[in-house]
Coordinates of C-alpha atoms in Angstrom, one line a residue:
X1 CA 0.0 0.0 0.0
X2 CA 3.3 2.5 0.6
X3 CA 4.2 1.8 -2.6
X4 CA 0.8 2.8 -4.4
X5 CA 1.1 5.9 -2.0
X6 CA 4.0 7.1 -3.6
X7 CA 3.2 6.6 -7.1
X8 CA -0.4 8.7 -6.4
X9 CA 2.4 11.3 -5.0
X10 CA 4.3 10.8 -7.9
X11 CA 1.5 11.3 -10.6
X12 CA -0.4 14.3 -9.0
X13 CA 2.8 15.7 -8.9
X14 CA 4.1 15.7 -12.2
X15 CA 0.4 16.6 -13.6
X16 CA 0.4 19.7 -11.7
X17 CA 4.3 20.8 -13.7
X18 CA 2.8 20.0 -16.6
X19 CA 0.3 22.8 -16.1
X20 CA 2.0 25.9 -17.6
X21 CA 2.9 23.5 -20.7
X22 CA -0.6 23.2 -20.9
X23 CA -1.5 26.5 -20.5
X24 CA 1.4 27.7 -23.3
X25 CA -0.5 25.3 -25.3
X26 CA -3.6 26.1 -25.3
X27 CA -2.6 30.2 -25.7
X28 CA -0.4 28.8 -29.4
X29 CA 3.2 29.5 -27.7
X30 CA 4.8 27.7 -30.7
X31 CA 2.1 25.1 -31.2
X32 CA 2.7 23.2 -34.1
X33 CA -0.1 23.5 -37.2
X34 CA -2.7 21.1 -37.5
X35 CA -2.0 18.1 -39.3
X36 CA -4.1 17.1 -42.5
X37 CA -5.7 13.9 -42.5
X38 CA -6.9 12.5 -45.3
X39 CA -10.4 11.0 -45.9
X40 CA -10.8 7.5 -45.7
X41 CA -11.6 5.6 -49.2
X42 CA -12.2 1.7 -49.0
X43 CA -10.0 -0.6 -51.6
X44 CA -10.8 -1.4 -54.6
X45 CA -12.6 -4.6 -55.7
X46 CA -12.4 -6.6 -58.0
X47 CA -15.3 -7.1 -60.5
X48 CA -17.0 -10.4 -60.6
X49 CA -16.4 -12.2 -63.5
X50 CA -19.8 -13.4 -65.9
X51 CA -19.1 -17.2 -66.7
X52 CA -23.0 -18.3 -67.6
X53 CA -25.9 -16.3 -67.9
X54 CA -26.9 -15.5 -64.3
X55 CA -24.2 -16.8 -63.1
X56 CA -21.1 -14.5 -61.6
X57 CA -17.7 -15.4 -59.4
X58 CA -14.7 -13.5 -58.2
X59 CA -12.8 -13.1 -60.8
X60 CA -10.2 -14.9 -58.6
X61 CA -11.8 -18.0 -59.4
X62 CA -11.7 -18.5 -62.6
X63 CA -7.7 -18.1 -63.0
X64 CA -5.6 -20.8 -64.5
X65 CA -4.9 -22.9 -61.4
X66 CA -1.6 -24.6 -60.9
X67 CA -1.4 -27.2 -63.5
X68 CA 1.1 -29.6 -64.8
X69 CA 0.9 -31.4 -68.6
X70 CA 1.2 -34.9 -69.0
X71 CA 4.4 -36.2 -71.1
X72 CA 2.8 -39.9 -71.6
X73 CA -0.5 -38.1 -73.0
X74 CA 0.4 -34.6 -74.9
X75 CA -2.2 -32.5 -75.9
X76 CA -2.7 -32.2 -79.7
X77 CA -0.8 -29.7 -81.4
X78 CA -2.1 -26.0 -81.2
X79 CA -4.3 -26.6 -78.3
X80 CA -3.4 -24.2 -75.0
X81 CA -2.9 -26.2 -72.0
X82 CA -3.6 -23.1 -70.1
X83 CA -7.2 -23.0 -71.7
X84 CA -8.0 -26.5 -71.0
X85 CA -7.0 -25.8 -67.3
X86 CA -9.3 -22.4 -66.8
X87 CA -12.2 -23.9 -69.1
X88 CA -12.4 -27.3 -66.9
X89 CA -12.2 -25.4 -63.7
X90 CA -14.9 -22.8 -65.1
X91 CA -16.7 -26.0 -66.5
X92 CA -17.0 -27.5 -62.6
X93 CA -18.3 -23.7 -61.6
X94 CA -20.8 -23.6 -63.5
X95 CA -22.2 -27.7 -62.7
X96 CA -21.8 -26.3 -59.0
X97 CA -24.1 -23.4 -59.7
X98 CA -26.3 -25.4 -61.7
X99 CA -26.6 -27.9 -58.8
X100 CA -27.2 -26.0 -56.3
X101 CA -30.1 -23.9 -58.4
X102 CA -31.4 -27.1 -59.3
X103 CA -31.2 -25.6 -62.8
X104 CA -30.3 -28.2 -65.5
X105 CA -30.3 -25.5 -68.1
X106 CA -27.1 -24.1 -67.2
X107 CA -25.8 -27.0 -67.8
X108 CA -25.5 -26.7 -71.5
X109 CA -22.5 -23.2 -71.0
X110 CA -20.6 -26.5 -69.0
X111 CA -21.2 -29.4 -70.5
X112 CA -22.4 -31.7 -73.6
X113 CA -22.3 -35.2 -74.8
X114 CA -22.3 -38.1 -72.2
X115 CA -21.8 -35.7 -68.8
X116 CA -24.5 -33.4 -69.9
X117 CA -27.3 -36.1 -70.5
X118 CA -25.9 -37.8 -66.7
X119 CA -25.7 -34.2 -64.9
X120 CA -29.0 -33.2 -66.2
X121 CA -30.3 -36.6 -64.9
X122 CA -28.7 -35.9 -61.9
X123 CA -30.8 -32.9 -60.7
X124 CA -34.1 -34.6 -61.8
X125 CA -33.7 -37.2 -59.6
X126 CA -32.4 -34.7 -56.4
X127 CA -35.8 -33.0 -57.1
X128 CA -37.4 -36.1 -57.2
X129 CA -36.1 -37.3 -53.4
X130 CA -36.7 -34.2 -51.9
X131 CA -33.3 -33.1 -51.5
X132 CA -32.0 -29.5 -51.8
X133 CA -28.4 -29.0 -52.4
X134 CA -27.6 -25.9 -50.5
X135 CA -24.2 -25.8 -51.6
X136 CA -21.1 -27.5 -53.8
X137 CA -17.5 -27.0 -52.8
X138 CA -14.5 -27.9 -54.6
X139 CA -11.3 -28.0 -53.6
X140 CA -8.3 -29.1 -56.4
X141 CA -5.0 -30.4 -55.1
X142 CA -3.4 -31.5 -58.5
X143 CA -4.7 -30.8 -62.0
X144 CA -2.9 -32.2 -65.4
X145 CA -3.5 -31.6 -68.8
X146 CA -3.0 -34.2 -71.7
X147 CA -5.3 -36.1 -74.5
X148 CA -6.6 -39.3 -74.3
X149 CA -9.0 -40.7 -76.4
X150 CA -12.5 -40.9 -75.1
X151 CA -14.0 -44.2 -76.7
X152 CA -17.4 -43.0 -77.2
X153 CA -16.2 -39.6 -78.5
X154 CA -14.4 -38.6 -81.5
X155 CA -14.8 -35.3 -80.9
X156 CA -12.7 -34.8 -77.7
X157 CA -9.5 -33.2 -77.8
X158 CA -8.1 -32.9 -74.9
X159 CA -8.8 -34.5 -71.5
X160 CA -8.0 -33.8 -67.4
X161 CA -6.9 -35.4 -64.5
X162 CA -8.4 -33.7 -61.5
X163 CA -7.8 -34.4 -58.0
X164 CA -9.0 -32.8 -55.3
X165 CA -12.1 -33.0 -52.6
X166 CA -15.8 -32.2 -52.8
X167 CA -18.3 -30.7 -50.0
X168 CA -21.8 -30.6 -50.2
X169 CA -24.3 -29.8 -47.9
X170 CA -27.6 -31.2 -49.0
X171 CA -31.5 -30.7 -47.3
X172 CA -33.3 -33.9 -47.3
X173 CA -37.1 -33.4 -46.5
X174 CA -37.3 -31.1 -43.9
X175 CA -35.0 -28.8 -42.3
X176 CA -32.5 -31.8 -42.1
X177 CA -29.1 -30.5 -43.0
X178 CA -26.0 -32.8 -43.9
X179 CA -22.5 -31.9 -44.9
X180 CA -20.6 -34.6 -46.8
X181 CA -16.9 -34.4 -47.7
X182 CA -15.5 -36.9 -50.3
X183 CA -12.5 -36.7 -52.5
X184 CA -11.9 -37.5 -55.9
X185 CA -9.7 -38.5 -58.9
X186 CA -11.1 -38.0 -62.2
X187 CA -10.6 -37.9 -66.0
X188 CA -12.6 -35.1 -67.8
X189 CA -12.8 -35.6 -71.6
X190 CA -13.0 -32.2 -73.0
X191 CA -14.6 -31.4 -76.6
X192 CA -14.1 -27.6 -78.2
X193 CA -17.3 -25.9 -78.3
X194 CA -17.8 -23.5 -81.4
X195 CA -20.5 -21.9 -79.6
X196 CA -19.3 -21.3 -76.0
X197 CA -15.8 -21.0 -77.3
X198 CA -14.7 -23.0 -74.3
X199 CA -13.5 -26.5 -73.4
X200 CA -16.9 -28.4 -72.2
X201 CA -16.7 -31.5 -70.5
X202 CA -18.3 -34.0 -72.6
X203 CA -17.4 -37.6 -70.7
X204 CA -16.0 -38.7 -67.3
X205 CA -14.0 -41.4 -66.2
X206 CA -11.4 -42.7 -63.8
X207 CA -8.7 -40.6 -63.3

């Protein structure tokens, strides 16, 4: 208790020699000006990016993700690996949205041949059971980019390995909720699409 004594002693004391500082102060005894501070302004963002009718993402999203290109399986000559990589990854964006919408039209900016016809089959039969897919997550820890021929397509020309995990959180009935995380490897056959001007995913298999 002394010691908190003398530091109340200590503390009135030097408040009352700062007085006349104060008091110079306040009268402008060599008071510096007034320093400007700007206005605040938020950052910048970034504009989403239009991948589908209706359908817009961060730009961030639909960047060409880390990729490597298979040696074994080279894509045909002219064709841009980097394009393959962004168009399959815009490809599985726009399935997600389409999923979770329950809207099997979107499909067709994604897909055609084979995956379109089983995707589109796909949300039928959600709607069907009741179930509401609240959301689609994907997460892609290796991606490569190479041709293989898809047997029951001619017209694919290039074709994906994609590895990664997928999170869905689906209603059933009611108002029950359930969150399923599974991972995945697979092969995307890609054909060129005159119309979209895009890599859509026409076939899948094991990657």
């Amino acid at each position: 208790m002394g010691a908190m004594g003398s530091v109340r002693t200590f503390t009135l004391a030097r408040s009352l020699a700062l007085v006349p500082l104060a008091a110079c102060l306040a009268a402008g005894c060599g008071a510096a000006p007034p320093v400007a501070i700007p206005s605040a302004s938020p950052s910048p963002t970034a504009s989403p990016t239009t991948i589908a009718p209706g359908v817009q993402v961060p730009a961030s999203e639909v960047t060409v993700p880390p990729y490597t290109v298979s040696t074994t399986h080279p894509l045909p000559a002219g064709v841009s690996a980097a394009t393959v990589a962004q168009d399959v990854v815009i490809d599985n964006l726009i399935e997600n949205v389409a999923i979770e919408r329950g809207d099997s039209a979107l499909l067709a900016y994604a897909d055609c041949g084979n995956w379109l016809a089983a995707e589109s089959l796909a949300i039928t039969q959600a709607k069907g059971n009741g179930e509401t897919v609240l959301s689609v997550t994907d997460a892609f820890s290796e991606v490569q980019v190479g041709f293989k021929s898809d047997p029951s397509n001619s017209a694919v020309t290039a074709a994906t390995i994609l590895v990664g995990s997928e999170t869905q959180r689906v209603r059933s009935g009611g108002d029950s909720v359930t969150t399923k995380t599974s991972p995945f490897s697979v092969l995307r056959w890609l054909a060129w699409s005159p119309t979209q001007k895009r890599f859509l995913t026409c076939d899948l298999g094991s990657g």
